[in-house]
Coordinates of C-alpha atoms in Angstrom, one line a residue:
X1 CA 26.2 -33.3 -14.9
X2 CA 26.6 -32.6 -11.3
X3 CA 23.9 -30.4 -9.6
X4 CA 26.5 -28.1 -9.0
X5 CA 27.6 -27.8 -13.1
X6 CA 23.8 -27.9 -13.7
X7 CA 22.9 -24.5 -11.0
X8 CA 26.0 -23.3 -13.2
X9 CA 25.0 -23.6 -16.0
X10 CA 21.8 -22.1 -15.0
X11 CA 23.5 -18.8 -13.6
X12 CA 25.9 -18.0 -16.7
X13 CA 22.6 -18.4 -19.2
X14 CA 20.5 -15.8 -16.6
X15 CA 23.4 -13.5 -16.4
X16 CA 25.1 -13.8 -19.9
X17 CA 22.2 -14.2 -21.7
X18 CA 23.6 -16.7 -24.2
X19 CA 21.8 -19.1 -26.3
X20 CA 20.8 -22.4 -24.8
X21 CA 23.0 -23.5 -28.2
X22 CA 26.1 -22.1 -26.6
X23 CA 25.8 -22.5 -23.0
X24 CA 25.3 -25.6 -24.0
X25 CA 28.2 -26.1 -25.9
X26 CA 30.1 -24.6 -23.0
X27 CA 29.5 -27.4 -20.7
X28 CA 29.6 -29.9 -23.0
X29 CA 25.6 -30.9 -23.1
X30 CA 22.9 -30.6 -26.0
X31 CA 20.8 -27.6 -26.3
X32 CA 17.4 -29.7 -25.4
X33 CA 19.6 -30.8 -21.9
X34 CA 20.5 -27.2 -21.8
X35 CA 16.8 -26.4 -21.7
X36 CA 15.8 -28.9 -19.8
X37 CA 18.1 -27.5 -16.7
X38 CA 16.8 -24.0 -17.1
X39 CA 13.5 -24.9 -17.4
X40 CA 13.8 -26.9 -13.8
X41 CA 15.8 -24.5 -11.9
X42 CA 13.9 -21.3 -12.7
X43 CA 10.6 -23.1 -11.6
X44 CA 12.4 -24.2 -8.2
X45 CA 13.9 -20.7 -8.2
X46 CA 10.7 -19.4 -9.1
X47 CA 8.9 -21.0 -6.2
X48 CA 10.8 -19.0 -3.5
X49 CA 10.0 -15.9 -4.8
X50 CA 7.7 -14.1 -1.7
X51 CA 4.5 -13.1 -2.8
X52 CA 2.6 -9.5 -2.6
X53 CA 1.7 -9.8 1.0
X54 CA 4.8 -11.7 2.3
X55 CA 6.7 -9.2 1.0
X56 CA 4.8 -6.1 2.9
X57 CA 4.8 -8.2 6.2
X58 CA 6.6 -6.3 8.6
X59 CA 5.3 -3.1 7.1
X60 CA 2.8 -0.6 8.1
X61 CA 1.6 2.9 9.0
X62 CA 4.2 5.2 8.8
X63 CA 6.5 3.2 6.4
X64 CA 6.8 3.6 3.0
X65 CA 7.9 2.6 -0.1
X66 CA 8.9 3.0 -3.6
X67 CA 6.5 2.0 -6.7
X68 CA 7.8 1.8 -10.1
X69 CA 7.7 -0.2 -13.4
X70 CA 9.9 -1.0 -15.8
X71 CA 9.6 -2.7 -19.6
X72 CA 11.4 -6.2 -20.3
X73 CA 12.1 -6.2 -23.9
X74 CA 11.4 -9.0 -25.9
X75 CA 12.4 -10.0 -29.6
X76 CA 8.4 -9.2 -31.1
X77 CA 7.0 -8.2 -34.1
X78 CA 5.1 -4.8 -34.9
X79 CA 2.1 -7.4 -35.4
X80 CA 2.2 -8.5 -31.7
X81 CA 0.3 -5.2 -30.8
X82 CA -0.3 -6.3 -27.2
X83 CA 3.6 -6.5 -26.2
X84 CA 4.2 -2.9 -27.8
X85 CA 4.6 -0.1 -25.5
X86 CA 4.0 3.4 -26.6
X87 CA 5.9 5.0 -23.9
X88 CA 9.4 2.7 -24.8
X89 CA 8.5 3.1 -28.1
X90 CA 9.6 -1.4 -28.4
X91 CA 8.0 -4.2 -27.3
X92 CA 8.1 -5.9 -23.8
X93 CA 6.5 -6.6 -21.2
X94 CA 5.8 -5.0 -17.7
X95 CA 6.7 -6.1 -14.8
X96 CA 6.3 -3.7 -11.3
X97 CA 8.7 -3.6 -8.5
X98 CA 7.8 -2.3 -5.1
X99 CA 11.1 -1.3 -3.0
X100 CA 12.2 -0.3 0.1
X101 CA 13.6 3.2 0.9
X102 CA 17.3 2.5 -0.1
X103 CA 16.2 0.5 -3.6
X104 CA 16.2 -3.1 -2.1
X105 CA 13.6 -4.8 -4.2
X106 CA 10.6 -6.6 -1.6
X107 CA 8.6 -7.7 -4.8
X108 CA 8.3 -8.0 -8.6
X109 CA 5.0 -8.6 -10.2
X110 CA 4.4 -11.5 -12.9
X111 CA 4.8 -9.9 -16.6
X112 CA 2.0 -8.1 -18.3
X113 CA 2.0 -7.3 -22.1
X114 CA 3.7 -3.8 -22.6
X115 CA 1.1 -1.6 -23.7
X116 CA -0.7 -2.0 -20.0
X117 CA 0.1 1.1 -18.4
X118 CA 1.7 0.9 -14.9
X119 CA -1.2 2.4 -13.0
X120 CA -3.4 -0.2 -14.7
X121 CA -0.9 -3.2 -13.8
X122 CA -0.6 -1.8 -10.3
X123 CA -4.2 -2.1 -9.5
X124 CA -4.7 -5.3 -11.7
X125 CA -1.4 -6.9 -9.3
X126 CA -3.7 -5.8 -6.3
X127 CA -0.6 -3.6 -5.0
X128 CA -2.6 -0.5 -4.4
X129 CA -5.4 -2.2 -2.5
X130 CA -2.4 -4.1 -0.5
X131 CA -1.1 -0.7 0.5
X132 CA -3.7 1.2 0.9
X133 CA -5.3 -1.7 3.7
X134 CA -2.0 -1.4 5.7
X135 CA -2.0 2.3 5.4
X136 CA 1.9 2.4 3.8
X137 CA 3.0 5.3 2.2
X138 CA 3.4 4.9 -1.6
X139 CA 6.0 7.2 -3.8
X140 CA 5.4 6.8 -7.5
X141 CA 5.7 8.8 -10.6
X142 CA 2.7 10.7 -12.3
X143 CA 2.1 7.9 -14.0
X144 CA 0.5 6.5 -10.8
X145 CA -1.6 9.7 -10.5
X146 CA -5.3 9.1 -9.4
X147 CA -3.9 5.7 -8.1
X148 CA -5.5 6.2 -4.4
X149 CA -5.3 8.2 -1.1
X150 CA -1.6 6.4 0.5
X151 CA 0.1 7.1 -2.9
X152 CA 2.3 10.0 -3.6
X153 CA 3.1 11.4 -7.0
X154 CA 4.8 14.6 -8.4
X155 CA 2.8 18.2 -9.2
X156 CA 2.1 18.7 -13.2
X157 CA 4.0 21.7 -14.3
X158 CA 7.4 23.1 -13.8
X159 CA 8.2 26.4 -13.8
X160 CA 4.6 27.4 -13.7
X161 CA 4.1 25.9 -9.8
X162 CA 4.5 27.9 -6.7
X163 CA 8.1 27.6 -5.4
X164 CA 6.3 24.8 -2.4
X165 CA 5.0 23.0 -5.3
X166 CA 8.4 22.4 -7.0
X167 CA 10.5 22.2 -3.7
X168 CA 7.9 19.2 -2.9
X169 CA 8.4 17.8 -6.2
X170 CA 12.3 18.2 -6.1
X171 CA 12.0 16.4 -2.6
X172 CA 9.8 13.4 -3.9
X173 CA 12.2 12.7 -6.8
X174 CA 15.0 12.4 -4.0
X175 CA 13.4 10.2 -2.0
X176 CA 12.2 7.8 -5.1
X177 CA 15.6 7.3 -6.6
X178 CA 16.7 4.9 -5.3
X179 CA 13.9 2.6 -6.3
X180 CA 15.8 2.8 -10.0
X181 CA 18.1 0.3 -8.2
X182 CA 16.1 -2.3 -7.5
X183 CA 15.5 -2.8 -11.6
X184 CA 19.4 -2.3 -12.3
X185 CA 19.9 -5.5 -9.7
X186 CA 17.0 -6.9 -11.6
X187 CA 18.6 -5.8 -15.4
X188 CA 22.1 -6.9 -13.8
X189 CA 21.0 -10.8 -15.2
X190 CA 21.4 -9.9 -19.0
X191 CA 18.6 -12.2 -20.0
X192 CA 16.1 -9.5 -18.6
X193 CA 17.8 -6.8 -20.8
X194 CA 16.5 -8.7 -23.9
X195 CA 14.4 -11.6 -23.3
X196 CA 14.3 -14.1 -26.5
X197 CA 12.8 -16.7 -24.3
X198 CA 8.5 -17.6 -25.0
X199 CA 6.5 -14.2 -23.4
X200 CA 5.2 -16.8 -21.0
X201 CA 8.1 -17.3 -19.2
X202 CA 9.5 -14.0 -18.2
X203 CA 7.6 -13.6 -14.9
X204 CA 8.9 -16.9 -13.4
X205 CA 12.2 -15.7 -14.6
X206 CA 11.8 -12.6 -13.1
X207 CA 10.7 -14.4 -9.8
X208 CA 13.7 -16.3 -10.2
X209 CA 16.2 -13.6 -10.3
X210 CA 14.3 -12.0 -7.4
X211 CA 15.3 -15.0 -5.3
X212 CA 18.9 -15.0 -6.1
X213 CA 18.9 -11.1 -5.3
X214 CA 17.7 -12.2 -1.9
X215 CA 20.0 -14.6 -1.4
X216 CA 22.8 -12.2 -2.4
X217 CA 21.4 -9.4 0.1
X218 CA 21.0 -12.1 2.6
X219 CA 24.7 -13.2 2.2

């Protein structure tokens, strides 16, 4: 195959999600060639991906940006206890997104087993030491609560706050939103809606798709 039937190839299994078997069968290779392309391209793809602090380059005090996480699921077992996430209620793995004010994705973590909780796989990924040295604002959810002095998160409580407490709240959810794009551009590529492929590959993958996002953005 050309290298232009092979990044192909590539593309329809990241955004179809079909079996190497079939997209395979599509372009009339095996499913071991089939694998053998994927495997090649994601790393190359993979390798462009900007890391934590080339992402925040540019980026200091009085910027900010938008912290979330989200679950990849995977095809697990209830005896792989490590992948299951209590608060998706399936198994997965979690990867964390840091995005700029309109929901353009700057940076996706590697994969973590599910059951880590975000604040957890925030400090583990270093992102809230990152921030916190450059002094940029963070906007997160209450799960981040506690997660250090540059990040934001709502007030407990609803009707029960003073009327400043909620308007604050109402005003933090606003300007968060749009971070819920960056993982619809990430959950866009089908493959990341249900992952069948080996645990251990999701975060390249991830940092794959990241790469062609940028190069989509960029275009």
């Amino acid at each position: 195959m050309s290298c232009f039937k092979q990044a192909l190839l590539v593309l329809a299994h990241l955004r179809k999600n079909e079996t190497l078997t079939q997209v395979g069968a599509g372009f009339g290779v095996s499913e071991a060639t089939a694998w053998r392309y994927v495997h090649e391209t994601v790393e190359v793809l993979a390798s462009w991906a900007p890391g934590l602090h080339e992402a925040l380059v540019g980026l200091g005090e009085g910027d900010f940006v938008i912290l979330d996480g989200t679950l990849i699921p995977t095809d697990r077992i209830k005896a792989d206890e490590p992948y299951y996430s209590q608060k998706h209620k399936k198994h997965g793995m979690n990867v964390q997104v840091i995005a700029r004010p309109d929901g353009t994705p700057l940076w996706f973590s590697r994969a973590t087993p599910g059951r880590n909780h975000d604040l957890t796989a925030a400090r583990g990924h270093g992102i809230v030491q990152a921030c916190l040295t450059r002094q940029i604002l963070v906007l997160a959810d209450r799960a981040y609560q506690g997660a250090g002095a540059t990040v934001r998160t709502p007030y407990y409580g609803h009707r029960d706050l003073p009327e400043h407490y909620q308007q604050y709240n109402r005003d933090h959810a606003g300007l968060r939103a749009p971070g819920e794009r960056a993982f619809a551009r990430l959950k866009s590529w089908r493959l990341l809606r249900r992952a069948r492929c080996s645990t251990n590959r999701i975060g390249r993958t991830v940092a794959a798709v990241h790469t062609l996002l940028t190069c989509q953005y960029s275009g």
